[in-house]
CSV table of C-alpha atoms in Angstrom, one decimal:
chain,number,residue,atom,x,y,z
L,1,UNK,CA,-5.4,-32.5,12.6
L,2,UNK,CA,-6.0,-28.8,13.3
L,3,UNK,CA,-5.2,-27.3,16.7
L,4,UNK,CA,-7.0,-24.2,17.9
L,5,UNK,CA,-5.1,-21.0,18.2
L,6,UNK,CA,-3.7,-20.4,21.7
L,7,UNK,CA,-2.2,-17.3,23.3
L,8,UNK,CA,0.8,-17.5,25.6
L,9,UNK,CA,2.7,-14.7,27.3
L,10,UNK,CA,5.7,-13.5,25.2
L,11,UNK,CA,9.2,-14.0,26.5
L,12,UNK,CA,12.7,-13.0,25.5
L,13,UNK,CA,13.0,-16.1,23.3
L,14,UNK,CA,10.4,-14.5,21.0
L,15,UNK,CA,12.6,-11.5,20.3
L,16,UNK,CA,13.8,-12.5,16.9
L,17,UNK,CA,10.4,-13.4,15.4
L,18,UNK,CA,8.7,-10.3,17.0
L,19,UNK,CA,11.4,-8.1,15.5
L,20,UNK,CA,11.1,-9.7,12.1
L,21,UNK,CA,7.3,-9.3,12.1
L,22,UNK,CA,7.6,-5.7,13.3
L,23,UNK,CA,10.0,-4.8,10.6
L,24,UNK,CA,8.0,-6.5,7.8
L,25,UNK,CA,7.1,-3.9,5.2
L,26,UNK,CA,3.3,-4.6,5.3
L,27,UNK,CA,3.4,-4.5,9.1
L,28,UNK,CA,5.2,-1.1,9.1
L,29,UNK,CA,2.7,0.3,6.6
L,30,UNK,CA,-0.2,-0.7,8.8
L,31,UNK,CA,1.4,0.5,12.0
L,32,UNK,CA,1.0,3.9,13.6
L,33,UNK,CA,4.8,4.1,13.7
L,34,UNK,CA,6.3,3.1,10.3
L,35,UNK,CA,10.0,3.3,11.1
L,36,UNK,CA,12.2,0.2,11.2
L,37,UNK,CA,13.2,-0.9,14.7
L,38,UNK,CA,16.8,-1.6,15.5
L,39,UNK,CA,17.7,-4.8,17.4
L,40,UNK,CA,19.0,-3.0,20.5
L,41,UNK,CA,15.9,-0.8,20.8
L,42,UNK,CA,13.7,-3.9,20.3
L,43,UNK,CA,15.4,-5.9,23.0
L,44,UNK,CA,15.1,-2.9,25.4
L,45,UNK,CA,11.4,-2.6,24.5
L,46,UNK,CA,10.6,-6.3,24.9
L,47,UNK,CA,12.3,-6.5,28.3
L,48,UNK,CA,10.2,-3.6,29.4
L,49,UNK,CA,7.0,-5.0,27.9
L,50,UNK,CA,7.2,-8.4,29.5
L,51,UNK,CA,7.9,-7.0,32.9
L,52,UNK,CA,5.4,-4.1,32.9
L,53,UNK,CA,2.1,-4.8,34.7
L,54,UNK,CA,0.5,-2.1,32.5
L,55,UNK,CA,1.2,-4.0,29.3
L,56,UNK,CA,0.4,-7.4,28.1
L,57,UNK,CA,2.1,-9.1,25.1
L,58,UNK,CA,1.0,-12.5,23.8
L,59,UNK,CA,2.2,-14.8,21.1
L,60,UNK,CA,-0.5,-16.6,19.1
L,61,UNK,CA,0.4,-20.2,18.3
L,62,UNK,CA,-1.3,-22.8,16.1
L,63,UNK,CA,0.1,-26.3,16.4
L,64,UNK,CA,3.0,-24.9,18.5
L,65,UNK,CA,4.0,-22.5,15.7
L,66,UNK,CA,4.0,-18.8,16.3
L,67,UNK,CA,1.6,-17.1,13.9
L,68,UNK,CA,1.1,-13.6,15.4
L,69,UNK,CA,1.1,-11.4,18.4
L,70,UNK,CA,-1.3,-9.2,20.3
L,71,UNK,CA,-0.4,-6.4,22.6
L,72,UNK,CA,-2.5,-4.5,25.2
L,73,UNK,CA,-1.4,-1.3,26.8
L,74,UNK,CA,-3.3,0.0,29.9
L,75,UNK,CA,-4.6,3.5,29.5
L,76,UNK,CA,-6.8,4.5,32.5
L,77,UNK,CA,-9.7,2.1,32.7
L,78,UNK,CA,-9.1,0.7,29.2
L,79,UNK,CA,-6.7,-1.4,27.3
L,80,UNK,CA,-5.4,-0.3,23.9
L,81,UNK,CA,-4.9,-3.2,21.6
L,82,UNK,CA,-2.6,-3.8,18.6
L,83,UNK,CA,-1.9,-7.0,16.7
L,84,UNK,CA,0.2,-8.4,13.9
L,85,UNK,CA,0.0,-11.6,12.0
L,86,UNK,CA,3.2,-13.4,10.8
L,87,UNK,CA,3.7,-12.7,7.1
L,88,UNK,CA,3.4,-16.4,6.2
L,89,UNK,CA,0.1,-16.7,8.2
L,90,UNK,CA,-1.8,-13.8,6.7
L,91,UNK,CA,-5.1,-14.3,5.0
L,92,UNK,CA,-6.1,-17.3,7.2
L,93,UNK,CA,-8.2,-15.5,9.8
L,94,UNK,CA,-5.5,-15.5,12.4
L,95,UNK,CA,-6.1,-11.9,13.6
L,96,UNK,CA,-9.8,-12.7,14.1
L,97,UNK,CA,-8.9,-15.7,16.2
L,98,UNK,CA,-6.3,-13.9,18.2
L,99,UNK,CA,-8.7,-11.1,19.1
L,100,UNK,CA,-11.4,-13.5,20.0
L,101,UNK,CA,-9.1,-15.5,22.2
L,102,UNK,CA,-7.9,-12.3,23.9
L,103,UNK,CA,-11.4,-11.0,24.5
L,104,UNK,CA,-12.5,-14.3,26.1
L,105,UNK,CA,-10.1,-13.6,28.9
L,106,UNK,CA,-10.8,-9.9,29.3
L,107,UNK,CA,-13.9,-8.2,30.7
L,108,UNK,CA,-12.7,-4.6,30.3
L,109,UNK,CA,-13.1,-1.8,27.8
L,110,UNK,CA,-10.9,-2.3,24.8
L,111,UNK,CA,-9.7,0.3,22.3
L,112,UNK,CA,-8.0,-0.1,18.9
L,113,UNK,CA,-6.4,2.7,16.8
L,114,UNK,CA,-6.3,1.6,13.2
L,115,UNK,CA,-5.1,3.5,10.1
L,116,UNK,CA,-7.8,4.4,7.6
L,117,UNK,CA,-6.1,2.3,4.9
L,118,UNK,CA,-5.8,-0.8,7.1
L,119,UNK,CA,-9.1,-2.4,5.9
L,120,UNK,CA,-8.2,-5.9,7.2
L,121,UNK,CA,-7.7,-4.7,10.8
L,122,UNK,CA,-10.9,-2.6,10.6
L,123,UNK,CA,-12.9,-5.7,9.6
L,124,UNK,CA,-11.3,-7.7,12.3
L,125,UNK,CA,-12.2,-5.1,14.9
L,126,UNK,CA,-15.8,-4.8,13.8
L,127,UNK,CA,-16.3,-8.6,13.7
L,128,UNK,CA,-15.0,-8.7,17.3
L,129,UNK,CA,-17.6,-6.2,18.4
L,130,UNK,CA,-15.6,-3.0,18.3
L,131,UNK,CA,-17.5,0.1,17.3
L,132,UNK,CA,-16.1,3.1,15.4
L,133,UNK,CA,-16.0,6.1,17.8
L,134,UNK,CA,-13.9,8.7,16.0
L,135,UNK,CA,-11.6,9.5,13.1
L,136,UNK,CA,-8.7,11.8,13.5
L,137,UNK,CA,-5.7,12.4,11.3
L,138,UNK,CA,-6.2,9.2,9.3
L,139,UNK,CA,-6.7,7.0,12.3
L,140,UNK,CA,-10.0,5.2,13.2
L,141,UNK,CA,-10.6,4.9,16.9
L,142,UNK,CA,-12.6,1.8,17.8
L,143,UNK,CA,-14.0,0.7,21.2
L,144,UNK,CA,-15.4,-2.5,22.6
L,145,UNK,CA,-17.1,-2.1,26.0
L,146,UNK,CA,-16.8,-4.7,28.7
L,147,UNK,CA,-19.6,-7.3,28.7
């Protein structure tokens, strides 16, 4: 029996899986910041992220199993999104489901900054209604306006 993907707010109990996903080689290659993150820095960042009203961090779950995360950072009137899928859950449409679930609860302008070589995330963004606005220094800038 398949359960739909659900998003829940991240908490400190998610620190280990979030750090493992963040430091995964494929995740780092697709990220704007490719450096490995140390445990102490990650814990400090996570504490700040879950208490900051200008940031949203969600864990995506299927059948109560964490399969990815999606983050939104407030910038003016927009939210800048980033997402990652757990290595064992890649290739199953999880990113598309996460983004769809997030968008359903958000009626604001959304932005995504995606590396030129991150074809998978570009496809996810376009399918979710994001439109390419600009390209600078190897980064595609996508936007999805509020409904």
